[in-house]
Amino acid sequence: MLTPDDAPETREALSLERFMPYRLAVLAHEVSGAVAQLYGERFNLSRPEWRVLAALGERGAMTAREISDYSTLDKMQVSRAVNRMLAEELLVGGLDAADRRRKILRLTKKGETLFARIAPLALARESFILSTLTPEELRTFDKVVDKLIQKARELQQWG
């Protein structure tokens, strides 16, 4: 049985440009950069602030921990983004009635308006990027990404 640490019999030299993790990082960097131009330049939001805004805009009320888990941002990034967004009155925090140690974050009307302005523009950029794929390629891409995420999570569980 093949294990994650088994090297191929005829191991080729590592080529960073062909190494899948590197290629995915480049793809994520380029796509994120294309969208970041939008929310950064036009709306003065950082990437973490955009992700917090998007998470709350999509999901409604969440704790900072839930935002961190959902957005793949670390706790410090979420904390800084939340603090700035509280100061900008884009969100508010209140105590969780079930657990008064937890703070529940919600978008304010100003935050909801900002999300409603940015979301269609971000989706348009996503559509432009994905327009290079045929419908069949897009379905395949979605399946492949899902499978790779699952396999990477499996590998992380192995340690």
Coordinates of C-alpha atoms in Angstrom, one line a residue:
M1 CA 0.0 0.0 0.0
L2 CA 1.3 3.5 -0.9
T3 CA 1.8 5.8 2.0
P4 CA 2.1 9.6 1.9
D5 CA 5.9 9.4 2.4
D6 CA 6.6 6.8 -0.3
A7 CA 8.8 8.2 -3.1
P8 CA 8.2 7.1 -6.6
E9 CA 10.6 4.4 -7.9
T10 CA 12.0 6.6 -10.6
R11 CA 12.0 9.9 -8.7
E12 CA 12.5 12.9 -10.9
A13 CA 14.1 16.0 -9.5
L14 CA 11.7 18.3 -7.9
S15 CA 10.7 21.2 -10.2
L16 CA 9.0 23.9 -8.2
E17 CA 7.1 25.1 -11.3
R18 CA 5.5 21.7 -11.7
F19 CA 5.1 20.9 -8.0
M20 CA 1.3 20.8 -7.3
P21 CA 1.4 22.6 -3.9
Y22 CA 3.4 25.4 -5.5
R23 CA 1.1 25.7 -8.5
L24 CA -1.9 25.9 -6.3
A25 CA -0.2 28.6 -4.2
V26 CA 0.5 30.6 -7.4
L27 CA -3.1 30.1 -8.6
A28 CA -4.5 31.2 -5.2
H29 CA -2.1 34.2 -5.1
E30 CA -3.1 35.4 -8.6
V31 CA -6.8 34.9 -8.1
S32 CA -6.8 36.5 -4.7
G33 CA -4.7 39.4 -6.1
A34 CA -7.3 40.0 -8.9
V35 CA -10.1 40.1 -6.3
A36 CA -8.0 42.0 -3.8
Q37 CA -7.6 44.9 -6.3
L38 CA -11.3 45.3 -6.1
Y39 CA -11.9 45.3 -2.3
G40 CA -8.5 46.8 -1.5
E41 CA -8.4 49.7 -3.9
R42 CA -12.1 50.6 -4.2
F43 CA -13.2 49.8 -0.7
N44 CA -10.1 50.1 1.5
L45 CA -10.4 46.6 2.9
S46 CA -7.5 44.2 3.7
R47 CA -7.8 40.5 2.7
P48 CA -8.7 39.5 6.3
E49 CA -11.3 42.2 6.5
W50 CA -12.8 41.1 3.3
R51 CA -13.0 37.5 4.5
V52 CA -14.6 38.5 7.8
L53 CA -17.1 40.7 5.8
A54 CA -17.8 37.9 3.4
A55 CA -18.2 35.2 6.1
L56 CA -20.6 37.4 8.1
G57 CA -22.4 38.5 4.9
E58 CA -22.9 34.9 3.9
R59 CA -23.5 33.2 7.3
G60 CA -24.9 36.0 9.5
A61 CA -23.8 36.0 13.1
M62 CA -20.6 34.1 14.1
T63 CA -18.0 34.1 16.8
A64 CA -14.4 35.1 15.9
R65 CA -13.4 31.5 16.3
E66 CA -16.1 30.4 13.8
I67 CA -14.9 33.1 11.4
S68 CA -11.3 31.9 11.8
D69 CA -12.3 28.2 11.1
Y70 CA -14.5 29.1 8.1
S71 CA -12.3 31.7 6.5
T72 CA -8.9 29.9 7.0
L73 CA -7.6 33.0 8.7
D74 CA -5.6 32.6 11.9
K75 CA -7.0 34.1 15.2
M76 CA -4.7 37.1 15.1
Q77 CA -5.7 38.1 11.6
V78 CA -9.4 37.8 12.5
S79 CA -8.8 39.8 15.7
R80 CA -7.1 42.6 13.9
A81 CA -9.7 42.7 11.2
V82 CA -12.6 42.6 13.7
N83 CA -11.1 45.4 15.7
R84 CA -10.7 47.7 12.7
M85 CA -14.2 46.8 11.4
L86 CA -15.7 47.5 14.8
A87 CA -14.0 51.0 14.7
E88 CA -15.3 51.5 11.2
E89 CA -18.8 50.5 12.4
L90 CA -19.0 47.7 9.9
L91 CA -19.9 45.1 12.5
V92 CA -21.0 44.9 16.1
G93 CA -20.4 42.4 18.8
G94 CA -22.8 41.1 21.5
L95 CA -22.6 38.5 24.1
D96 CA -23.9 35.0 23.3
A97 CA -27.0 34.4 25.4
A98 CA -26.1 30.7 25.7
D99 CA -22.5 31.3 26.7
R100 CA -21.8 34.8 28.0
R101 CA -18.0 34.2 27.5
R102 CA -18.5 34.2 23.7
K103 CA -18.9 37.3 21.6
I104 CA -21.2 37.0 18.6
L105 CA -20.3 39.3 15.7
R106 CA -22.8 40.7 13.2
L107 CA -22.6 43.1 10.3
T108 CA -24.2 46.5 10.9
K109 CA -26.4 48.1 8.2
K110 CA -23.2 49.8 7.0
G111 CA -21.4 46.4 6.8
E112 CA -24.4 44.8 5.1
T113 CA -24.4 47.6 2.5
L114 CA -20.7 47.3 1.9
F115 CA -21.0 43.5 1.5
A116 CA -23.9 44.0 -0.9
R117 CA -21.8 46.4 -3.0
I118 CA -18.7 44.2 -3.1
A119 CA -20.2 40.7 -3.5
P120 CA -21.5 41.1 -7.1
L121 CA -18.2 42.7 -8.2
A122 CA -16.2 39.8 -6.6
L123 CA -18.5 37.3 -8.3
A124 CA -18.0 39.0 -11.6
R125 CA -14.3 38.7 -11.2
E126 CA -14.6 35.1 -10.3
S127 CA -16.9 34.5 -13.4
F128 CA -14.3 36.3 -15.6
I129 CA -11.5 34.0 -14.4
L130 CA -13.6 30.9 -14.7
S131 CA -14.8 31.8 -18.1
T132 CA -11.7 30.3 -19.5
L133 CA -13.1 26.8 -18.6
T134 CA -15.8 25.0 -20.5
P135 CA -18.8 23.9 -18.4
E136 CA -17.4 20.4 -18.4
E137 CA -14.0 21.6 -17.3
L138 CA -15.6 23.6 -14.6
R139 CA -17.5 20.6 -13.2
T140 CA -14.3 18.6 -13.4
F141 CA -12.3 21.3 -11.7
D142 CA -14.9 21.5 -8.8
K143 CA -14.6 17.7 -8.4
V144 CA -10.8 17.7 -8.5
V145 CA -10.6 20.5 -6.0
D146 CA -13.0 18.7 -3.6
K147 CA -11.0 15.5 -3.9
L148 CA -7.7 17.2 -3.3
I149 CA -9.0 19.0 -0.3
Q150 CA -10.3 15.8 1.2
K151 CA -7.0 14.0 0.5
A152 CA -5.0 16.8 2.0
R153 CA -7.2 16.7 5.2
E154 CA -6.7 12.9 5.3
L155 CA -2.9 13.4 5.1
Q156 CA -3.0 16.0 7.9
Q157 CA -4.8 13.5 10.1
W158 CA -2.0 11.0 9.6
G159 CA 0.5 13.6 10.8

